[in-house]
Short mmCIF file of C-alpha atoms in Angstrom, two decimals:
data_model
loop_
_atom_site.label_atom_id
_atom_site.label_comp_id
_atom_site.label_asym_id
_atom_site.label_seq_id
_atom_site.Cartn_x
_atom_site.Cartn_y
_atom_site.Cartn_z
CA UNK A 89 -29.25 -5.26 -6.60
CA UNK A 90 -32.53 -3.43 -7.14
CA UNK A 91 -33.56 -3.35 -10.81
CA UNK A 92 -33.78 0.14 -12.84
CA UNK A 93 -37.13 1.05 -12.61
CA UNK A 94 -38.91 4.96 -13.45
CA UNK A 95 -39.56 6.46 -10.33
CA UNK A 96 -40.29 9.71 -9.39
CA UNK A 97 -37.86 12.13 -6.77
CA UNK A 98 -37.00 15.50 -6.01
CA UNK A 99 -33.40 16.61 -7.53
CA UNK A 100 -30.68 17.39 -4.97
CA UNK A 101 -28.41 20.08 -6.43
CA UNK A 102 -25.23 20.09 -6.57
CA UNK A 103 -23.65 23.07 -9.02
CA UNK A 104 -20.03 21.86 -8.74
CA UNK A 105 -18.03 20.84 -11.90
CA UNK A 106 -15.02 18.72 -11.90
CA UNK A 107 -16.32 16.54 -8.66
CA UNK A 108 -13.67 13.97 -8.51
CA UNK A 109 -13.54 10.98 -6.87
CA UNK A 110 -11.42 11.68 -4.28
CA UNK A 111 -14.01 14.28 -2.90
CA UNK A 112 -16.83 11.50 -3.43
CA UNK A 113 -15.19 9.58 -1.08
CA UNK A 114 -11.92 9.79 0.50
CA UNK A 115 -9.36 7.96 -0.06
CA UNK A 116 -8.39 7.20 3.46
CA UNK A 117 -12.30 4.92 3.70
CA UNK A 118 -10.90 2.82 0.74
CA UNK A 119 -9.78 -0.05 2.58
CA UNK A 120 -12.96 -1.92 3.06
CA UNK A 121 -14.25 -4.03 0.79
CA UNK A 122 -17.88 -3.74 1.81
CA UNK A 123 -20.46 -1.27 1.04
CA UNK A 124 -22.01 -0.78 4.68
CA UNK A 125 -21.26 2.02 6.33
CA UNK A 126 -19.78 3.96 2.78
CA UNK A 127 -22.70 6.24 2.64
CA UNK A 128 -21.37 8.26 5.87
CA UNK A 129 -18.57 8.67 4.54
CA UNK A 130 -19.95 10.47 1.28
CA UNK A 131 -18.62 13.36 0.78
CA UNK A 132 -17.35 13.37 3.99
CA UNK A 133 -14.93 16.56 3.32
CA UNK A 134 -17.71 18.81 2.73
CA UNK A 135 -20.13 17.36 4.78
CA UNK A 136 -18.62 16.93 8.27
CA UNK A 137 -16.03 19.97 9.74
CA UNK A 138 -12.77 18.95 11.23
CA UNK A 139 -14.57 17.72 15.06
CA UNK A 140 -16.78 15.56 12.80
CA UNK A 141 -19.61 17.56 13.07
CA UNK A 142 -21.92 18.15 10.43
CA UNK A 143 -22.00 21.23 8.56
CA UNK A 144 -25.15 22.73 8.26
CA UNK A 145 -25.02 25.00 4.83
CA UNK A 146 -24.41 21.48 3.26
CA UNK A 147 -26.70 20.54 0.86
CA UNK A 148 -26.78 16.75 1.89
CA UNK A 149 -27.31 17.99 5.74
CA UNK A 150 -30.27 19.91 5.23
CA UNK A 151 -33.93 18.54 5.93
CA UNK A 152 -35.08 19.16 2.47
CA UNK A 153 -33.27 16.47 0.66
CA UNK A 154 -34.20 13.45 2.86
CA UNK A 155 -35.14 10.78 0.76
CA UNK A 156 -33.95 11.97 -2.66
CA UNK A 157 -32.77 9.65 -4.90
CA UNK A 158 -31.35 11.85 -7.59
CA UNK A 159 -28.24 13.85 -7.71
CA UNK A 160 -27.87 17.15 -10.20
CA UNK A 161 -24.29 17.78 -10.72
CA UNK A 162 -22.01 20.05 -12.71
CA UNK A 163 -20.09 19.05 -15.40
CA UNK A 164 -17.21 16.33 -16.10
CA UNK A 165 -18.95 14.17 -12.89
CA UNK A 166 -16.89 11.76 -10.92
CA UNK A 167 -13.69 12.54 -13.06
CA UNK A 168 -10.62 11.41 -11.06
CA UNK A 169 -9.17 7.85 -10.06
CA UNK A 170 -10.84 4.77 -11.10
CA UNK A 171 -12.10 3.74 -7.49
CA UNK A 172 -15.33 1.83 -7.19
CA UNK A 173 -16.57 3.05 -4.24
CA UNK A 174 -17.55 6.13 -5.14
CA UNK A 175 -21.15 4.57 -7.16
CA UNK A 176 -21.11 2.31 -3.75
CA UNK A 177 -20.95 5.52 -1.73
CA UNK A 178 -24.34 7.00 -3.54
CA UNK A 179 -25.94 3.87 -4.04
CA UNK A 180 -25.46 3.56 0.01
CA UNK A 181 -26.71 6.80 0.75
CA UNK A 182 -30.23 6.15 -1.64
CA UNK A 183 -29.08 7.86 -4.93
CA UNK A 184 -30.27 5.95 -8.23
CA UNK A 185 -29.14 8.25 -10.56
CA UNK A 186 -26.98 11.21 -11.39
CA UNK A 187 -27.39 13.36 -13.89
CA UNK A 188 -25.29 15.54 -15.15
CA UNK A 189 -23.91 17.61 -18.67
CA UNK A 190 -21.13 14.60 -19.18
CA UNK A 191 -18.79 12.13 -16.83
CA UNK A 192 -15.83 10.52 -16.28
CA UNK A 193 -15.78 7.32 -18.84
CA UNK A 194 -13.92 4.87 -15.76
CA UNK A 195 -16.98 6.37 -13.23
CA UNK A 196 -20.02 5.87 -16.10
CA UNK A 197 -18.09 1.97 -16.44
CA UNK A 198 -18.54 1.85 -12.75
CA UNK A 199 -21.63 3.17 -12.19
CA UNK A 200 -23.35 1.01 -15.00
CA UNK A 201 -21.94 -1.98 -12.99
CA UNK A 202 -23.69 -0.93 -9.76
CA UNK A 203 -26.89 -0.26 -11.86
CA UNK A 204 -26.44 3.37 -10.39
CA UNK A 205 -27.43 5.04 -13.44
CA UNK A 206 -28.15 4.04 -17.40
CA UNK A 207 -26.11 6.57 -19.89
CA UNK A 208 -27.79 8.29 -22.33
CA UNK A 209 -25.45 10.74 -24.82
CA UNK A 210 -27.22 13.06 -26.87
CA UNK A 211 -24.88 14.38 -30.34
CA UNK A 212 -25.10 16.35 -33.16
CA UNK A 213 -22.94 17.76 -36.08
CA UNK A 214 -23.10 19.96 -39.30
CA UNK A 215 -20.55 20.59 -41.39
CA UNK A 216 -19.77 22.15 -45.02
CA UNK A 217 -17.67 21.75 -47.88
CA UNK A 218 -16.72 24.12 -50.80
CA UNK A 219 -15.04 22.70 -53.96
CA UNK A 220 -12.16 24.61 -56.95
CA UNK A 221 -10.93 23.89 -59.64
CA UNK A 222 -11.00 22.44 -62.84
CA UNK A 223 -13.13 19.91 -63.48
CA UNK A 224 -12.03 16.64 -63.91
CA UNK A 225 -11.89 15.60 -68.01
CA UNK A 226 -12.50 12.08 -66.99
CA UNK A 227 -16.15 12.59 -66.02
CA UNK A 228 -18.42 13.17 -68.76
CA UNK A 229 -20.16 16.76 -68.76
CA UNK A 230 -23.83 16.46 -68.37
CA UNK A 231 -26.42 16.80 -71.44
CA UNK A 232 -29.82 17.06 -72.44
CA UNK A 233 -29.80 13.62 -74.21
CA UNK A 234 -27.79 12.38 -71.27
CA UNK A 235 -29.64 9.32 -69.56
CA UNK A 236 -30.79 9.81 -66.02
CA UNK A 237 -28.73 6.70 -64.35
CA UNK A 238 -25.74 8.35 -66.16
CA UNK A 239 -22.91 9.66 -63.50
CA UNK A 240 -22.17 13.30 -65.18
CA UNK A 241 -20.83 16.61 -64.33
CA UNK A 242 -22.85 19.68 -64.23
CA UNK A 243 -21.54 22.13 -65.68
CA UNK A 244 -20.86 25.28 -63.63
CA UNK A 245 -21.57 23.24 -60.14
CA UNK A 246 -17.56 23.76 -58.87
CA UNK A 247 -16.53 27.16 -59.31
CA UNK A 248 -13.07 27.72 -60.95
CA UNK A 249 -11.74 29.89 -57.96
CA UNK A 250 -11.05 29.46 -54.23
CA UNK A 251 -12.87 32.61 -53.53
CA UNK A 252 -16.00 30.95 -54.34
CA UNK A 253 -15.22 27.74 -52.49
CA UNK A 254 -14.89 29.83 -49.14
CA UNK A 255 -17.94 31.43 -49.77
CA UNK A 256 -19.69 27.96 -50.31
CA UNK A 257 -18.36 26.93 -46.91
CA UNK A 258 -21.36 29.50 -45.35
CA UNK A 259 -24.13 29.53 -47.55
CA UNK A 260 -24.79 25.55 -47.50
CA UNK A 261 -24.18 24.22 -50.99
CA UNK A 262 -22.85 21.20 -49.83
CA UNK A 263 -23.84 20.98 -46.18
CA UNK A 264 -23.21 17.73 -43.84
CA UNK A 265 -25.37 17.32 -40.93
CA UNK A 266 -26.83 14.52 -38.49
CA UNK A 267 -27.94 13.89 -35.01
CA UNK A 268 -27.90 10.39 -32.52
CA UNK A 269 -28.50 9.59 -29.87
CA UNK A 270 -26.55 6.79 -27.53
CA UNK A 271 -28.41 4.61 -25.12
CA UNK A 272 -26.18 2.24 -22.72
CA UNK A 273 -28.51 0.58 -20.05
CA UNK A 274 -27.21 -2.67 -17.89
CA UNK A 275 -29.22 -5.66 -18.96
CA UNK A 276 -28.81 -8.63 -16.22
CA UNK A 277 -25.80 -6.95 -15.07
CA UNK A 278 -23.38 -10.17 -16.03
CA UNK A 279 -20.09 -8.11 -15.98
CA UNK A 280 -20.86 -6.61 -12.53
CA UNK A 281 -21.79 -10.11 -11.37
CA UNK A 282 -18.50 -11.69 -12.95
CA UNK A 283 -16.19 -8.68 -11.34
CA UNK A 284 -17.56 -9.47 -7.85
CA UNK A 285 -16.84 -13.08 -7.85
CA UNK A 286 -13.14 -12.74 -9.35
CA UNK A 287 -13.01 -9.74 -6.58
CA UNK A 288 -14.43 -12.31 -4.08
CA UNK A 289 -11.42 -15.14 -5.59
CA UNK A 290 -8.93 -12.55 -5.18
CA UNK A 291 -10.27 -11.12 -2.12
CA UNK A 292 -9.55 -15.06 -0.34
CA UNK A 293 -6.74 -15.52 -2.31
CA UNK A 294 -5.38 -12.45 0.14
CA UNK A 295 -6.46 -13.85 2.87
CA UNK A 296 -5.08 -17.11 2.18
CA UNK A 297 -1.49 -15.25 1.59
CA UNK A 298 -2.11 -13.13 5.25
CA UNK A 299 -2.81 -16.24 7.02
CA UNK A 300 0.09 -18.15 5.29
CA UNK A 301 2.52 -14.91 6.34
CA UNK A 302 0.86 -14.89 9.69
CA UNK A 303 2.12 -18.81 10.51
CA UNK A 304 5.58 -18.23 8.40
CA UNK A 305 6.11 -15.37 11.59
CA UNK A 306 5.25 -17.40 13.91
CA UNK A 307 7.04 -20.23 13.51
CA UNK A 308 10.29 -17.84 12.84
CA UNK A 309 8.97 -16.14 16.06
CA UNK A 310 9.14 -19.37 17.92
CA UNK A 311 12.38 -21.28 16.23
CA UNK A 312 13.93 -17.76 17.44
CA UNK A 313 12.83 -18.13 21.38
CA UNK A 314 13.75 -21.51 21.61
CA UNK A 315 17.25 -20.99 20.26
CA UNK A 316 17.32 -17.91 23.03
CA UNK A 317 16.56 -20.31 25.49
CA UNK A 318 18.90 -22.93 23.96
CA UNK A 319 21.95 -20.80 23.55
CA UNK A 320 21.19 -19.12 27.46
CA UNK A 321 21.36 -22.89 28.66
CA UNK A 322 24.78 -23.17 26.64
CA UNK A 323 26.00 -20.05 28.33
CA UNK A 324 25.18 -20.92 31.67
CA UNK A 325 27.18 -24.15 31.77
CA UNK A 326 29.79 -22.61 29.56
CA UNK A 327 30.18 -20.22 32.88
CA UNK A 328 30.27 -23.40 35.36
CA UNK A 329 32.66 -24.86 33.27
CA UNK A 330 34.84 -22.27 33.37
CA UNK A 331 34.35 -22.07 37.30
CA UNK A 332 35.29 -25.70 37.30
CA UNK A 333 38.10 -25.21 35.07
CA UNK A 334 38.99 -22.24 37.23
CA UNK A 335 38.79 -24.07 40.76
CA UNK A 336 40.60 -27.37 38.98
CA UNK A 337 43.76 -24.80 38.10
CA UNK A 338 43.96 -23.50 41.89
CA UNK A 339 43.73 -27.06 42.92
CA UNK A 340 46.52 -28.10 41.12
CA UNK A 341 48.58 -25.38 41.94
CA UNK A 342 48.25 -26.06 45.85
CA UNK A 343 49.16 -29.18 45.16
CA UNK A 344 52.16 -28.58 43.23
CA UNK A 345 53.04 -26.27 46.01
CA UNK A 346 52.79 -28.94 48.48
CA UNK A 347 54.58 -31.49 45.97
CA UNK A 348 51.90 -33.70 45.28
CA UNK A 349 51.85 -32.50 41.36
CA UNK A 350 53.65 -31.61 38.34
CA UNK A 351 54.39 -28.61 36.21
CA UNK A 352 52.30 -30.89 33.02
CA UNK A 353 49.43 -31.00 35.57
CA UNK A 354 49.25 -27.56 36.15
CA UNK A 355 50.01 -26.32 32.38
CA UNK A 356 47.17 -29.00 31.39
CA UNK A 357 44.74 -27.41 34.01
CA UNK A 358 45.52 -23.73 32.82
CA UNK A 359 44.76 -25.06 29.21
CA UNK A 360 41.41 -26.05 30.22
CA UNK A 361 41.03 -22.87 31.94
CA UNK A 362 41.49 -21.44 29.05
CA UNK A 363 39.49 -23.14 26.67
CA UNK A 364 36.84 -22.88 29.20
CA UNK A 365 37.27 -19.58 29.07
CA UNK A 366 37.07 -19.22 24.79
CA UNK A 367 33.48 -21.38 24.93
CA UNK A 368 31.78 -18.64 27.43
CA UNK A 369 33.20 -16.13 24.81
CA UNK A 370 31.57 -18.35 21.69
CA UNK A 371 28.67 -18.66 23.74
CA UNK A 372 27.87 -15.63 24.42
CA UNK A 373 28.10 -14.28 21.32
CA UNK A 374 25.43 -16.90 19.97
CA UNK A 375 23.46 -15.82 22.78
CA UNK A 376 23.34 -12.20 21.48
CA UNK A 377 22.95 -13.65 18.39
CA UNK A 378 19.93 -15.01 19.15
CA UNK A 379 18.61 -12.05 20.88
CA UNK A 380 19.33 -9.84 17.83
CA UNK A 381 17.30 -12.42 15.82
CA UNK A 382 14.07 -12.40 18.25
CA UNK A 383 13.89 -8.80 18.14
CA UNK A 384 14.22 -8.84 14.55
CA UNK A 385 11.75 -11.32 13.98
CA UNK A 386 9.12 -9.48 16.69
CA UNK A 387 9.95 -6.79 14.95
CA UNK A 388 11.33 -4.42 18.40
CA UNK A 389 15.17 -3.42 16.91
CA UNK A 390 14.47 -0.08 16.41
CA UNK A 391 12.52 0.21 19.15
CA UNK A 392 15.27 -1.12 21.65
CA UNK A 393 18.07 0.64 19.51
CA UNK A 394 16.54 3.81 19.69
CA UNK A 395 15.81 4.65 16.47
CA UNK A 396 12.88 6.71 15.13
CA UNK A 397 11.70 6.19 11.52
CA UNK A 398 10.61 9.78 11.96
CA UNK A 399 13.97 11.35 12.13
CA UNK A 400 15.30 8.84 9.10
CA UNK A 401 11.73 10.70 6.99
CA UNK A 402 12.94 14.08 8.02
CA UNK A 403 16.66 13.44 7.73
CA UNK A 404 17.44 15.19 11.07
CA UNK A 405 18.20 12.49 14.04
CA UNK A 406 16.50 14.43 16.97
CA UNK A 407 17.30 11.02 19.22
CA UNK A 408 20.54 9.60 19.41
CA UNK A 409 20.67 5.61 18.97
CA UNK A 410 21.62 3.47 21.70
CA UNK A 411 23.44 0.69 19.76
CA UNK A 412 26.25 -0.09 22.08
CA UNK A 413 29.94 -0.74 20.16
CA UNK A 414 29.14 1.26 16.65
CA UNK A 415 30.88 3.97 17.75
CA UNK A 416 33.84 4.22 20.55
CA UNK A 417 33.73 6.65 23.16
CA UNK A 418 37.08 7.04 22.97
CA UNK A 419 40.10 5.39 20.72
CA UNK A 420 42.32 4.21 23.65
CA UNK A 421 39.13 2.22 25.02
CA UNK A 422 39.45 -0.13 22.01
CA UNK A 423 43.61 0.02 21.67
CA UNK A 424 43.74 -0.90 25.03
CA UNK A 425 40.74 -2.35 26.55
CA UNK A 426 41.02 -2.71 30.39
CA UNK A 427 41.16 -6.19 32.06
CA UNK A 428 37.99 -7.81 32.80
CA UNK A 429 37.17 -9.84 35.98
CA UNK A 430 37.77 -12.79 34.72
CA UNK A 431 41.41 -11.90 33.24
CA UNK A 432 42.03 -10.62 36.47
CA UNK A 433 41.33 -13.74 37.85
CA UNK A 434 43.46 -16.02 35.86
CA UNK A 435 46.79 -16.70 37.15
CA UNK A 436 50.16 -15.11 36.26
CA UNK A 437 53.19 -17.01 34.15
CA UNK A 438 55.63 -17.52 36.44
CA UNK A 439 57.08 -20.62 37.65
CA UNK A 440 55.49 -22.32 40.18
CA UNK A 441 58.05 -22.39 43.78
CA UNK A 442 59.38 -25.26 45.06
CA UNK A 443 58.00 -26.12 48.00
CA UNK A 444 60.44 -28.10 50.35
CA UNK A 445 60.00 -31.49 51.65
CA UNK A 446 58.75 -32.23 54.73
CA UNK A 447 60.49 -33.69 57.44
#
């Protein structure tokens, strides 16, 4: 940080009162934490038009003020929020100091911890008084033979009425005046220095947090895909299962019709057949379990369900959501559902023929 030193510069002017922050710099170039590049991006609202071009009638754009290093502005400077980068935005672009008729107390706090500018206030009062009333019988009325170092009352000094008193407000009997003058300059700049290193602690105390989020989704993303792939593996030989469960029923049942089985072995195989049957259920359902969980951990539900955060801003749904099973097509669908394939497949209760012997 360069030291305050005198210098000499030409003034760029800048008649504008109530500058605020915000129109210092943006508040859309506040997420970097380093000054490079900030002193573009000075007032970037009333430099540059809407194509990013720059506008010529701007005071900053014009040949004249290259190189100045002092900025005259209107009144109640830098007023606004409390960023910091509005001092790194002028120190960037070569300002060293700003002077104007007063500022914004968070901005002058700022500013003195860039070493943008020293702060030098300038005050003076006057005031009057008028007294009435009866004197007080406690003090002693002054005398001829009264010593000097006595404390005495004049007599006639406070005029009995209140008409007088008003009078004595404007023709300074008792007048109260004074001037100052207040001189803040940064010396060493320790607090500056101090603010940028607990910045800096903070600053990798976020980035330890990020990367620490970062691995947490990760491994979540991972533990999902391998209990996708775990729970598809568990779904496939749930379905050869129940093919094998399946086949072992029609087995039996050819053999029962050809006498070489009983009714227990064919009730037993239709058993299996059907618990077969209730673990491809269980496992699919874990499998879309699981499926639901990657895409919420990737973070792709909405997208694959069809719904835009847009419409749920605006409160008008302009796209209608694809999530299959929230809301019937129609009531008879889910009283009676019709028979799937593999229902279809399974074999009807009745009794089993006799088949005769052979001779």
């Amino acid at each position: 940080m360069r030291p305050f030193t005198n210098f000499r510069s030409r003034l760029v002017p800048l008649a504008i009162n109530n500058i605020d922050t915000d129109q210092i710099i943006p508040a859309r170039f506040l997420k970097t934490t380093s000054k490079e590049g900030l002193d573009r991006q000075l007032f970037c609202d009333w430099r540059y038009d809407a194509q990013g071009n720059p506008k010529p009638d701007f005071i900053l754009n014009q040949p004249r003020v290259a190189g100045a290093q002092v900025l005259l502005a209107g009144d109640n400077f830098g007023c606004g929020s409390s960023r910091e980068h509005a001092p790194w935005a002028l120190t960037q672009f070569g300002f060293r100091a700003v002077i104007s008729t007063s500022f914004a107390d968070i901005f002058t706090g700022n500013s003195l911890k860039n070493a943008l500018l020293p702060t030098l206030d300038v005050y003076a009062f006057y005031g009057s008084s008028g007294l009435a009333g009866p004197q007080n019988p406690l003090i002693p009325t002054c005398t001829p033979t009264t010593p000097p170092d006595t404390e005495c009352f004049q007599p006639g000094s406070v005029p009995p009425t209140y008409n007088s008193a008003f009078s004595n407000l404007f023709n300074s009997s008792a007048p109260d005046k004074g001037i100052g003058v207040n001189l803040s300059v940064p010396i060493r700049n320790r607090a500056a220095q101090a603010n940028q290193v607990r910045g800096e602690l903070e600053y990798r105390q976020q980035q330890v947090a990020l990367q620490q989020t970062e691995n947490t989704i990760t491994l979540q993303v991972r533990q999902a895909q391998f209990t996708l792939q775990n729970n598809y593996a568990a779904l496939q030989a749930a379905l050869a299962a129940r093919d094998y469960a399946q086949q072992n029923l029609d087995a039996e049942q050819k053999k029962f019709s050809y006498g070489a089985s009983t009714p227990t072995l064919v009730l037993q195989a239709s058993s299996n057949l059907t618990q077969a049957e209730s673990n491809v259920l269980n496992s699919a359902a874990n499998y879309e379990k699981s499926k639901v969980l990657l895409d919420y951990y990737t973070a792709e539900t909405l997208t694959k369900l069809g719904i835009d955060v847009a419409d749920a801003e605006s409160g008008k749904v302009k796209h209608k959501p694809t999530v299959q099973g929230v809301v019937p097509a129609d009531v008879q669908d889910v009283l009676s559902p019709p028979a799937s394939k593999e229902q279809s497949s399974q074999p009807q209760s009745t009794a089993p023929e006799t088949a005769e012997p052979h001779r």
